[in-house]
XYZ file of C-alpha atoms in Angstrom:
761
model
C 0.000 0.000 0.000
C 1.638 3.249 -1.147
C 1.551 6.532 0.693
C -0.989 8.991 -0.733
C 0.694 11.914 -2.484
C -0.247 14.434 0.203
C 1.597 12.318 2.783
C 4.912 12.261 0.912
C 7.872 14.399 2.011
C 8.071 17.807 0.380
C 10.544 18.244 -2.454
C 11.703 21.569 -1.003
C 13.358 22.558 2.270
C 10.833 23.841 4.854
C 9.375 27.233 3.938
C 9.898 29.019 7.231
C 11.929 32.007 8.347
C 14.568 32.281 11.041
C 15.606 35.400 12.929
C 17.541 37.262 10.245
C 20.440 39.417 11.358
C 21.989 41.644 8.718
C 25.201 43.628 8.541
C 27.311 45.340 5.908
C 29.218 43.064 3.493
C 32.753 42.311 4.651
C 35.630 44.409 3.335
C 37.990 41.453 2.944
C 37.884 37.666 2.804
C 39.369 34.955 5.042
C 41.547 36.290 7.896
C 41.006 35.260 11.518
C 37.217 34.788 11.076
C 37.834 31.951 8.613
C 40.316 30.272 10.966
C 37.911 30.543 13.898
C 35.069 29.174 11.765
C 37.194 26.230 10.564
C 38.273 25.256 14.078
C 34.740 25.634 15.410
C 33.397 23.311 12.741
C 35.997 20.638 13.482
C 35.562 20.826 17.248
C 31.776 20.696 17.001
C 31.914 17.388 15.140
C 34.805 15.394 16.596
C 37.625 15.436 19.122
C 40.661 17.685 18.564
C 43.089 14.793 17.988
C 41.042 13.219 15.177
C 40.268 16.633 13.686
C 43.886 17.785 13.718
C 45.049 14.500 12.190
C 42.541 14.888 9.353
C 43.445 18.498 8.579
C 47.161 17.671 8.614
C 46.593 15.160 5.776
C 44.164 17.284 3.761
C 45.523 18.210 0.292
C 49.034 17.090 1.232
C 51.261 14.941 -0.950
C 50.588 11.408 0.208
C 47.422 12.569 1.975
C 43.825 12.769 0.775
C 42.131 15.186 -1.586
C 39.540 17.644 -0.322
C 36.034 16.467 -1.321
C 35.007 20.054 -2.100
C 36.306 22.122 -5.027
C 38.740 21.200 -7.799
C 41.189 24.060 -7.242
C 44.733 22.659 -7.683
C 47.380 22.253 -5.013
C 50.854 23.740 -5.520
C 53.180 21.492 -7.520
C 56.071 22.199 -5.164
C 56.108 23.023 -1.486
C 52.746 23.095 0.267
C 51.674 24.897 3.384
C 51.042 22.787 6.498
C 47.409 23.949 6.293
C 46.711 23.547 2.559
C 42.943 23.910 2.891
C 40.286 26.597 3.111
C 37.372 27.254 5.434
C 34.897 25.345 3.280
C 37.329 22.446 2.969
C 37.519 22.314 6.759
C 33.708 22.324 6.922
C 33.527 19.465 4.427
C 36.005 17.397 6.393
C 34.346 18.231 9.710
C 31.036 16.776 8.566
C 32.802 13.772 7.001
C 34.762 12.848 10.156
C 31.878 13.711 12.487
C 31.120 11.509 15.476
C 27.391 11.768 14.756
C 25.675 8.770 13.177
C 22.648 8.039 11.019
C 22.072 4.435 12.079
C 19.214 1.970 12.439
C 17.994 3.718 15.590
C 17.893 7.014 13.683
C 15.671 5.598 10.923
C 13.541 3.810 13.492
C 12.921 7.169 15.172
C 12.276 9.277 12.039
C 9.813 8.546 9.260
C 10.328 9.925 5.761
C 7.588 12.469 6.383
C 9.261 13.668 9.592
C 12.639 13.921 7.879
C 11.040 15.901 5.062
C 10.113 18.579 7.587
C 13.773 19.088 8.523
C 16.057 21.662 6.907
C 18.863 20.706 4.547
C 21.304 21.876 7.214
C 19.722 19.526 9.752
C 19.863 16.580 7.365
C 23.550 17.085 6.563
C 24.360 17.682 10.231
C 22.725 14.434 11.360
C 25.934 12.483 10.747
C 27.422 9.615 8.783
C 25.274 6.792 7.451
C 26.527 3.562 9.015
C 25.078 0.673 6.980
C 22.858 -0.030 3.947
C 19.170 0.850 4.227
C 16.128 -0.142 2.175
C 12.804 1.615 1.818
C 10.260 -1.055 0.941
C 7.312 -0.218 -1.261
C 4.632 1.516 0.814
C 6.886 1.798 3.887
C 7.162 4.942 5.977
C 10.645 4.216 7.382
C 13.929 2.968 5.976
C 15.043 -0.361 7.445
C 18.590 -1.771 7.747
C 19.686 -4.345 5.203
C 22.729 -6.467 4.476
C 24.926 -5.642 1.523
C 23.894 -8.981 -0.001
C 20.208 -8.030 0.085
C 21.021 -4.576 -1.260
C 22.780 -5.939 -4.333
C 20.023 -8.523 -4.844
C 17.446 -5.710 -4.986
C 19.608 -3.717 -7.414
C 20.112 -6.716 -9.679
C 16.427 -7.629 -9.543
C 15.228 -4.156 -10.515
C 17.907 -3.522 -13.139
C 17.413 -6.878 -14.822
C 13.652 -6.342 -14.846
C 14.101 -3.337 -17.159
C 12.423 -3.877 -20.512
C 15.409 -2.126 -22.085
C 18.805 -1.145 -20.625
C 17.836 2.432 -21.498
C 15.153 2.281 -18.780
C 17.964 2.669 -16.225
C 19.665 6.000 -15.521
C 23.077 6.232 -13.862
C 23.970 9.640 -12.435
C 27.469 10.635 -11.259
C 28.528 13.302 -8.788
C 31.871 15.054 -9.163
C 33.200 13.540 -5.931
C 33.721 10.039 -7.368
C 37.369 9.014 -7.824
C 38.856 8.232 -11.228
C 38.899 4.532 -10.382
C 35.252 4.505 -9.311
C 34.195 6.540 -12.339
C 36.020 4.238 -14.762
C 34.431 1.119 -13.253
C 31.020 2.784 -13.168
C 30.956 3.735 -16.845
C 32.267 0.247 -17.719
C 29.428 -1.389 -15.801
C 26.814 0.943 -17.308
C 28.025 0.270 -20.856
C 28.194 -3.478 -20.277
C 24.659 -3.231 -18.930
C 23.810 -1.772 -22.324
C 23.278 1.981 -22.162
C 25.033 5.345 -22.335
C 22.621 6.911 -19.837
C 25.393 8.606 -17.848
C 24.148 12.068 -16.848
C 26.417 13.864 -14.418
C 26.781 17.097 -12.484
C 28.860 18.567 -15.316
C 25.667 18.622 -17.409
C 24.214 21.062 -14.891
C 27.323 23.181 -14.331
C 30.230 23.234 -16.777
C 28.935 21.512 -19.916
C 28.855 24.889 -21.664
C 32.606 25.268 -21.131
C 33.341 21.874 -22.662
C 31.020 22.510 -25.603
C 32.615 25.865 -26.410
C 36.239 24.862 -25.823
C 36.131 21.576 -27.719
C 34.759 23.364 -30.774
C 37.199 26.275 -30.671
C 40.491 24.896 -29.306
C 40.001 21.129 -29.372
C 40.005 20.326 -25.649
C 37.310 20.935 -23.051
C 39.740 21.776 -20.255
C 41.796 24.728 -19.097
C 45.135 25.508 -20.691
C 47.106 27.063 -17.812
C 48.837 26.042 -14.593
C 48.585 27.341 -11.051
C 52.044 28.879 -11.277
C 51.051 30.724 -14.449
C 48.063 32.303 -12.708
C 50.369 33.546 -9.970
C 52.904 35.054 -12.387
C 50.840 36.366 -15.315
C 50.297 40.069 -16.015
C 46.498 40.019 -15.962
C 43.796 37.704 -14.603
C 40.149 38.283 -15.511
C 37.818 36.549 -13.061
C 34.403 36.380 -14.732
C 31.178 35.009 -13.276
C 33.040 33.457 -10.371
C 33.105 34.084 -6.622
C 36.326 32.458 -5.414
C 35.988 33.771 -1.854
C 33.113 31.339 -1.276
C 33.371 28.749 -4.037
C 37.165 28.297 -4.425
C 38.742 30.091 -1.449
C 42.254 28.717 -2.007
C 42.280 30.615 -5.301
C 42.620 33.796 -3.254
C 46.132 32.765 -2.203
C 47.084 32.539 -5.876
C 45.436 35.859 -6.720
C 47.337 37.482 -3.874
C 50.524 36.179 -5.497
C 49.372 37.576 -8.848
C 49.090 41.039 -7.318
C 52.357 40.792 -5.403
C 54.124 39.752 -8.604
C 52.828 42.882 -10.338
C 49.780 41.421 -12.077
C 46.380 43.081 -12.408
C 43.032 41.477 -11.590
C 39.767 42.395 -13.296
C 36.575 41.085 -11.683
C 33.365 40.799 -13.682
C 30.278 40.031 -11.600
C 26.839 41.540 -10.955
C 27.723 41.594 -7.249
C 30.972 42.967 -5.901
C 31.936 39.880 -3.959
C 34.134 40.204 -0.880
C 36.596 37.568 -2.057
C 37.693 39.767 -4.963
C 37.873 42.981 -2.943
C 40.730 41.997 -0.635
C 42.309 38.924 0.963
C 43.759 38.540 4.459
C 46.059 35.505 4.359
C 45.183 33.261 7.321
C 48.706 31.799 7.537
C 50.377 35.165 8.016
C 50.368 37.240 11.187
C 49.355 40.294 9.170
C 46.350 38.446 7.764
C 45.266 37.218 11.181
C 45.426 40.815 12.384
C 43.138 41.929 9.582
C 45.721 43.410 7.234
C 44.579 42.497 3.722
C 45.884 42.624 0.170
C 43.590 44.482 -2.275
C 42.898 42.164 -5.227
C 40.751 43.575 -8.042
C 42.079 46.731 -9.681
C 38.893 46.989 -11.746
C 35.429 45.692 -10.924
C 32.820 45.580 -13.688
C 29.281 45.329 -12.198
C 27.829 43.683 -15.272
C 24.122 43.019 -15.462
C 23.059 39.401 -15.598
C 23.636 37.892 -19.050
C 25.621 40.935 -20.200
C 28.955 39.118 -20.612
C 28.739 38.499 -24.355
C 28.422 42.233 -24.968
C 31.395 42.950 -22.708
C 33.701 40.644 -24.643
C 32.442 41.960 -27.969
C 33.303 45.463 -26.787
C 36.780 44.391 -25.710
C 37.289 42.790 -29.125
C 36.284 46.042 -30.831
C 38.941 47.786 -28.740
C 41.565 45.250 -29.822
C 40.839 45.998 -33.482
C 40.882 49.757 -32.839
C 44.225 49.522 -31.032
C 45.663 47.339 -33.818
C 46.625 44.839 -31.109
C 45.802 41.806 -33.253
C 48.436 39.046 -33.235
C 48.503 38.598 -37.008
C 51.256 35.958 -37.058
C 49.421 33.717 -34.600
C 46.135 34.195 -36.437
C 47.640 33.340 -39.805
C 49.478 30.243 -38.574
C 47.074 28.791 -36.034
C 43.478 29.969 -36.545
C 40.481 29.746 -38.865
C 37.479 32.045 -39.253
C 39.194 35.362 -38.557
C 37.601 37.363 -41.387
C 34.065 36.565 -40.246
C 34.861 37.776 -36.729
C 36.485 40.942 -38.072
C 33.448 41.726 -40.202
C 31.017 41.103 -37.342
C 33.041 43.263 -34.937
C 32.989 46.179 -37.358
C 29.200 46.006 -37.587
C 28.352 45.795 -33.879
C 27.401 49.147 -32.338
C 28.606 50.555 -29.028
C 25.052 51.563 -28.128
C 23.988 47.908 -28.306
C 26.992 46.770 -26.273
C 26.239 49.288 -23.531
C 22.556 48.331 -23.458
C 23.245 44.590 -23.376
C 26.063 44.680 -20.809
C 24.756 47.311 -18.421
C 28.252 48.818 -18.433
C 29.403 52.120 -19.855
C 31.600 52.288 -22.933
C 34.314 53.757 -20.707
C 34.233 50.766 -18.362
C 34.537 48.311 -21.253
C 37.384 50.307 -22.766
C 39.209 50.396 -19.426
C 39.043 46.599 -19.145
C 40.197 46.218 -22.741
C 43.132 48.572 -22.186
C 44.359 46.521 -19.226
C 43.993 43.286 -21.214
C 45.717 44.685 -24.317
C 48.654 46.194 -22.407
C 49.241 42.976 -20.480
C 51.886 40.922 -22.212
C 50.246 37.784 -20.864
C 46.677 37.267 -19.653
C 44.446 34.514 -18.290
C 40.648 34.462 -18.105
C 38.997 32.368 -15.381
C 35.282 31.680 -15.159
C 32.752 29.460 -13.450
C 28.985 29.032 -13.438
C 28.316 32.743 -13.826
C 29.141 32.161 -17.495
C 27.951 28.584 -17.983
C 24.272 28.754 -16.958
C 22.678 31.148 -19.469
C 20.726 30.407 -22.656
C 23.733 31.694 -24.660
C 26.504 30.365 -22.397
C 28.311 28.527 -25.187
C 28.358 31.724 -27.263
C 29.687 33.738 -24.304
C 32.571 31.326 -23.708
C 33.330 31.183 -27.433
C 33.625 34.989 -27.315
C 36.136 34.691 -24.449
C 38.118 32.382 -26.719
C 37.832 34.907 -29.574
C 39.432 37.585 -27.391
C 42.358 35.343 -26.511
C 42.853 34.095 -30.065
C 42.735 37.621 -31.440
C 45.584 38.699 -29.182
C 47.514 35.432 -29.367
C 47.098 34.953 -25.613
C 46.616 31.212 -25.668
C 49.027 28.345 -26.104
C 51.963 30.188 -24.580
C 53.259 30.512 -21.005
C 51.198 32.602 -18.589
C 48.336 33.092 -21.064
C 45.217 31.088 -21.682
C 41.808 29.874 -20.599
C 40.818 28.593 -17.172
C 37.333 27.175 -16.562
C 37.320 26.560 -12.799
C 35.462 23.359 -11.964
C 33.195 23.360 -8.967
C 33.457 19.790 -7.693
C 36.621 17.958 -6.702
C 36.768 15.399 -9.531
C 34.104 16.393 -12.033
C 36.867 16.912 -14.607
C 38.367 13.503 -13.875
C 34.988 11.807 -14.184
C 34.645 13.093 -17.738
C 38.197 11.971 -18.565
C 37.247 8.495 -17.296
C 34.282 8.257 -19.682
C 31.390 9.596 -17.604
C 29.644 11.121 -20.576
C 26.408 10.289 -22.320
C 28.064 10.851 -25.709
C 31.640 9.621 -25.409
C 33.602 9.661 -28.683
C 34.076 6.571 -30.839
C 37.789 6.452 -30.036
C 37.073 5.971 -26.338
C 34.343 3.367 -26.880
C 36.466 1.366 -29.317
C 39.360 1.316 -26.874
C 37.052 0.236 -24.039
C 35.627 -2.547 -26.191
C 39.101 -3.825 -27.058
C 40.184 -3.898 -23.418
C 37.129 -5.773 -22.137
C 35.975 -7.818 -25.132
C 32.462 -6.479 -25.630
C 30.638 -3.939 -27.775
C 29.622 -0.695 -26.093
C 26.310 0.874 -27.102
C 26.847 3.724 -29.562
C 23.561 5.583 -29.280
C 23.876 8.685 -27.123
C 22.334 8.418 -23.676
C 20.439 10.939 -21.565
C 22.112 14.027 -20.191
C 20.758 15.334 -16.879
C 17.831 17.334 -18.244
C 16.904 14.556 -20.681
C 17.069 12.039 -17.818
C 14.653 14.090 -15.717
C 12.270 14.449 -18.649
C 12.464 10.701 -19.332
C 11.686 9.775 -15.723
C 8.882 12.333 -15.662
C 7.401 10.637 -18.723
C 7.648 7.201 -17.080
C 10.614 6.025 -19.171
C 13.015 5.509 -16.277
C 12.531 2.389 -14.149
C 15.736 2.670 -12.088
C 17.637 5.788 -11.038
C 21.077 5.143 -9.544
C 23.255 7.972 -8.213
C 26.964 7.604 -7.513
C 27.140 10.410 -4.951
C 25.497 13.814 -4.992
C 22.115 15.199 -3.991
C 20.340 14.952 -7.322
C 16.967 16.389 -6.355
C 18.389 19.514 -4.743
C 20.980 20.070 -7.473
C 18.546 19.694 -10.361
C 16.345 22.420 -11.854
C 12.567 22.660 -11.482
C 12.423 20.974 -8.088
C 8.805 19.768 -8.135
C 9.070 18.497 -11.701
C 12.238 16.590 -10.775
C 10.593 15.197 -7.647
C 7.689 13.829 -9.678
C 10.199 12.321 -12.093
C 12.014 10.480 -9.299
C 8.748 9.270 -7.784
C 7.818 7.725 -11.127
C 10.769 5.311 -10.860
C 10.469 1.770 -9.634
C 13.749 2.099 -7.686
C 15.970 5.018 -6.670
C 19.379 4.240 -5.170
C 22.083 6.549 -3.818
C 25.724 5.957 -2.899
C 26.217 8.425 -0.058
C 28.144 9.321 3.063
C 25.476 11.555 4.640
C 21.747 12.129 4.484
C 20.204 14.540 1.978
C 16.817 15.359 0.476
C 17.273 12.941 -2.429
C 16.941 10.078 0.083
C 13.477 11.312 1.004
C 11.910 11.828 -2.427
C 12.098 8.306 -3.814
C 10.839 5.768 -6.273
C 8.509 2.962 -5.219
C 11.535 1.400 -3.509
C 14.745 3.088 -2.416
C 18.262 2.161 -1.357
C 20.936 4.021 0.570
C 24.404 2.577 -0.050
C 26.871 4.118 2.442
C 30.443 4.530 1.261
C 33.822 5.488 2.659
C 34.738 9.160 2.689
C 37.925 10.563 1.163
C 39.487 10.861 4.609
C 39.036 7.191 5.539
C 41.316 4.196 5.145
C 40.352 1.887 2.306
C 41.534 -1.627 3.160
C 41.052 -4.334 0.536
C 42.391 -7.887 0.144
C 45.703 -6.662 -1.275
C 46.179 -4.025 1.428
C 45.663 -0.265 1.820
C 44.361 1.359 -1.372
C 44.732 4.773 -2.931
C 42.594 6.439 -5.582
C 43.239 9.312 -7.977
C 41.548 12.568 -8.934
C 42.082 15.250 -11.599
C 41.970 18.938 -10.688
C 41.019 22.005 -12.751
C 44.543 22.272 -14.190
C 44.589 18.699 -15.549
C 46.851 17.315 -12.794
C 46.162 13.693 -11.796
C 47.275 12.886 -8.271
C 46.701 10.349 -5.524
C 44.315 10.471 -2.585
C 44.679 8.049 0.319
C 42.539 8.156 3.437
C 44.200 8.170 6.847
C 41.372 7.819 9.398
C 39.463 4.801 10.623
C 36.096 4.486 8.834
C 32.942 5.776 10.478
C 31.555 2.237 10.478
C 32.909 -1.259 9.722
C 29.921 -1.749 7.408
C 31.015 0.884 4.875
C 32.262 -0.104 1.422
C 34.414 1.915 -0.936
C 32.868 3.275 -4.122
C 34.912 0.853 -6.300
C 33.789 -2.084 -4.131
C 30.121 -1.078 -4.396
C 30.367 -0.829 -8.179
C 32.205 -4.151 -8.521
C 29.672 -6.004 -6.413
C 26.752 -4.370 -8.190
C 28.273 -5.379 -11.532
C 28.771 -9.001 -10.478
C 25.253 -9.265 -9.052
C 23.622 -7.639 -12.076
C 25.666 -8.847 -15.040
C 26.785 -12.279 -13.864
C 28.251 -14.277 -16.745
C 27.377 -11.534 -19.219
C 30.539 -9.682 -18.161
C 34.089 -10.971 -18.489
C 35.589 -7.978 -16.692
C 37.686 -8.993 -13.644
C 35.424 -7.324 -11.092
C 36.805 -9.308 -8.132
C 40.386 -8.400 -9.025
C 39.406 -4.764 -9.456
C 37.885 -4.696 -5.978
C 40.872 -6.415 -4.367
C 43.553 -4.190 -5.905
C 42.978 -0.773 -7.479
C 46.288 -1.035 -9.347
C 44.443 -3.478 -11.644
C 41.853 -0.779 -12.401
C 44.615 1.690 -13.261
C 46.285 -0.824 -15.566
C 43.081 -0.946 -17.595
C 42.739 2.850 -17.531
C 46.283 3.074 -18.892
C 45.379 0.869 -21.854
C 42.078 2.622 -22.593
C 42.698 6.347 -22.068
C 45.554 8.313 -23.699
C 47.876 10.182 -21.354
C 47.906 7.586 -18.567
C 51.105 5.772 -19.524
C 52.815 4.186 -16.493
C 49.795 5.253 -14.478
C 50.581 3.331 -11.297
C 54.181 4.495 -11.235
C 53.466 8.153 -11.980
C 50.571 8.274 -9.535
C 52.986 7.414 -6.752
C 55.153 10.407 -7.569
C 54.537 13.202 -5.005
C 52.088 15.659 -6.544
C 51.104 13.399 -9.457
C 51.405 14.341 -13.127
C 49.926 16.589 -15.814
C 47.777 15.089 -18.549
C 48.682 16.020 -22.126
C 47.237 19.318 -23.309
C 48.050 20.050 -26.940
C 46.857 23.649 -26.720
C 49.889 24.464 -24.578
C 52.005 23.639 -27.665
C 49.494 25.350 -29.966
C 48.200 22.050 -31.275
C 44.454 22.382 -31.792
C 42.563 19.110 -32.337
C 39.486 20.659 -33.903
C 37.602 19.971 -37.135
C 39.940 22.420 -38.917
C 43.101 21.389 -37.021
C 43.308 25.041 -36.037
C 41.846 27.217 -33.307
C 38.473 28.448 -34.528
C 37.098 31.959 -34.321
C 33.307 32.014 -34.068
C 30.565 34.573 -34.628
C 28.171 34.872 -31.692
C 25.257 37.296 -32.203
C 23.915 39.334 -29.306
C 20.660 37.990 -27.892
C 19.290 40.146 -25.087
C 16.634 38.684 -22.802
C 13.515 40.829 -23.084
C 11.928 41.661 -19.726
C 8.513 43.194 -19.085
C 8.454 46.364 -16.949
C 7.748 44.494 -13.705
C 10.243 41.679 -14.342
C 13.806 41.038 -13.155
C 16.500 38.523 -14.052
C 17.477 36.157 -11.237
C 20.631 34.124 -10.665
C 20.853 31.290 -8.149
C 24.101 31.022 -6.195
C 25.696 29.727 -2.994
C 25.995 31.213 0.457
C 29.339 31.113 2.227
C 28.035 28.349 4.497
C 27.510 25.767 1.784
C 29.278 23.759 -0.896
C 27.079 22.890 -3.847
C 23.862 21.648 -2.194
C 25.543 20.729 1.118
C 24.520 23.246 3.773
C 27.022 23.715 6.622
C 25.216 26.540 8.377
C 22.636 29.299 8.012
C 25.011 32.258 7.554
C 26.598 34.098 4.634
C 29.336 35.986 6.434
C 30.792 37.857 3.476
C 27.424 39.222 2.324
C 26.369 40.150 5.864
C 23.529 37.622 6.225
C 23.121 35.621 9.421
C 20.623 32.932 10.440
C 18.642 32.903 7.176
C 18.728 31.415 3.674
C 15.337 32.396 2.275
C 16.504 35.788 1.016
C 16.610 37.536 -2.351
C 19.245 40.198 -3.066
C 17.854 43.189 -4.982
C 18.930 46.573 -6.265
C 17.589 49.225 -3.835
C 16.033 51.231 -6.699
C 14.215 48.114 -7.961
C 12.851 47.624 -4.450
C 11.762 51.252 -4.173
C 10.011 51.090 -7.553
C 7.999 48.100 -6.328
C 7.301 49.516 -2.892
C 9.233 46.741 -1.162
C 10.916 47.512 2.154
C 14.178 45.967 3.380
C 13.583 42.470 4.840
C 9.947 42.474 3.719
C 8.627 39.001 2.819
C 7.927 38.410 -0.874
C 6.951 35.548 -3.161
C 8.961 35.019 -6.348
C 7.362 33.852 -9.601
C 9.361 32.741 -12.646
C 8.203 32.790 -16.287
C 9.066 30.595 -19.251
C 7.075 29.785 -22.399
C 3.730 30.592 -20.785
C 4.443 28.615 -17.608
C 4.926 30.035 -14.114
C 6.577 28.650 -10.993
C 6.482 30.228 -7.534
C 8.876 30.172 -4.586
C 7.211 31.460 -1.439
C 8.421 33.439 1.550
C 11.731 35.128 0.795
C 13.051 38.247 2.534
C 14.022 41.156 0.262
C 17.591 42.317 0.886
C 18.882 45.597 -0.622
C 22.312 44.966 -2.123
C 24.848 46.483 -4.509
C 23.849 44.893 -7.817
C 22.798 46.357 -11.194
C 19.194 47.351 -11.754
C 17.156 44.497 -13.150
C 19.392 41.819 -11.579
C 18.524 39.692 -8.547
C 20.074 36.739 -6.709
C 18.906 33.984 -4.348
C 20.463 30.860 -2.853
C 20.030 27.392 -4.250
C 18.597 24.855 -3.605
C 15.814 27.055 -2.198
C 15.450 28.942 -5.511
C 15.835 25.905 -7.800
C 12.059 25.521 -7.877
C 12.066 28.603 -10.149
C 14.427 27.182 -12.819
C 12.280 25.781 -15.681
C 13.151 22.264 -16.814
C 12.984 23.304 -20.481
C 15.041 26.485 -20.145
C 18.506 25.323 -21.150
C 21.594 26.643 -22.874
C 21.857 26.122 -26.607
C 24.221 23.252 -27.522
C 25.174 22.265 -23.946
C 21.616 21.962 -22.564
C 22.777 23.284 -19.186
C 19.889 24.670 -17.077
C 19.734 28.478 -17.168
C 20.086 28.987 -13.436
C 21.817 32.353 -13.924
C 19.093 33.949 -16.044
C 15.633 33.189 -14.676
C 12.908 35.714 -15.522
C 10.986 36.608 -12.343
C 8.545 39.016 -10.744
C 7.997 39.770 -7.057
C 4.793 39.944 -5.026
C 4.567 41.258 -1.486
C 2.971 38.786 0.901
C -0.317 39.907 2.372
């Protein structure tokens, strides 16, 4: 007997307000407040000895990789505390003494858990053993691993077609786990491998592969610290990649200039107080950005077009590079001559003088690097915007040479490595052929579902099984209620997890929780202590080996879970050595070496302190594109038309979260305490609508005749361009339409949601 719909847990966090306390945004990032916050988080979750031991191994050579962002570690000497505040928060909740065990699930029903906040769910502790939600049940019950894999095999093998199963991947999975996972999925018979990259950085890969022949960045950490100019566009490193601030401080101290481009003037790009220096602890900070461009949401394409016009005017074109290494120059030149400054000003929200000032800095810099994150990747024209960034660098020859190039900064610790390992719904023929040769089978060739397609398929009843290797799919996905209905249409939903999240509460007819080891924990297999590998934003592959005792003796590693699932499901249909893979991860890496270019002598090089760089032809000006050259592109302006009462909303993180993991209810840098249901607005936009500071409002989004509403948000006046607004996800994800996606990449448009506001009566 199933629960009636009205008795199911809500897809959203509770819609209730705390006691908001508001202050002015901070003048600088990090400093003593970050150190105090880090220590408080550790001490609130575990004893000082265990906490100190964990932090001493975090991001160290021979230690374990932070499960948060993909910012690289220094190649050479590393600081004793090579982590940031959010890294400390991530580790604190991973090594916590709190437990989600059989007594916990006996106490709390799904409905009761659904009434808890996302912070409460994450803070509940580590999951200790496998759990099953039987059809019609109100509580999860404990299960053996044997029963868990029997249920998985039963439901997967009951699929009418392999394409009825969907296999999602979070960016926290190791290279070894990701490689085994995609192998299992393809031997099962499908390419349904949606991943978090589809929702975040797919636009970068789409644009870069077309224009320069590789979907990754082309620079190193040392180059960022020694270049003449760094443009940080659509990125808030103070919250999302705090260790980047150390590098930007070095950029400034080495004489480089930083340009920040963001609708909000984020604290992390104002100034940085180094927490490992006495001066920083005392509040003495290094100013970072020399120029801040408060661009309106979705105005970036116009900015880069304006900068390109300035390059032509200044005759700063690198003609030799263009002639030898590029294609499509004349079309770009013609388009640039036709575009009008009045249109660029209107579309960008910047003045012509501001655009010219940025261009002058970029042109005068001998070397320059542009970094970006989801502020560029989640618009309807994101691929065009990033192609225009490439145009600017190609035009000036600032790519494929030291200290110049392109740097998409990945948000999750191994999302880049997962793609390298074959987690992609449309992997190229070369990869599939190599995989087939190694394992003696024929991979499916038809493209699988990306994330948005997977949600649509489940919503239409075409997905029987949804399996997630990590992540919090429901809270990360767009159109929360649509996604929830999609998941509830499944016969089985299963999640490999370390901690509880909302995706465990909004389930299929049956549900599984498969608890795994964390990055910080020892992974003991039959052949001894194991290590795994990850790839950071700079294309460095390095080892990660846990050092702490596991939270529970019942936990399995991600590779072990995948191997056992494969054996239970595929049986004699697979000739892959799953048992050997589980016993010794060196065997996995031997197969990776034979399948994926760039991994020669993988096991040996992985054991080198700091790891190794993967090949990147762009650094030698080798462009593996359709033309065998770097390609200029023409990207027409396409302004979003708003009605008089409408605004454009971006969703983003608070300082107390990483992706959808909520560590607390504060946003220290923006001056928000004890509340997440807030919307940041231009004061003039508020005045025009008669909305007072901290007044409750409802937010309605619009797309193709459909509306969606998020209730009960507090209006916060903030320094942001007129017409632009911002709110935290996952609370605001309900507003992101499932069908509003970027052209080419199909990334949800979470940074350009058309909204209106209504005061609550």
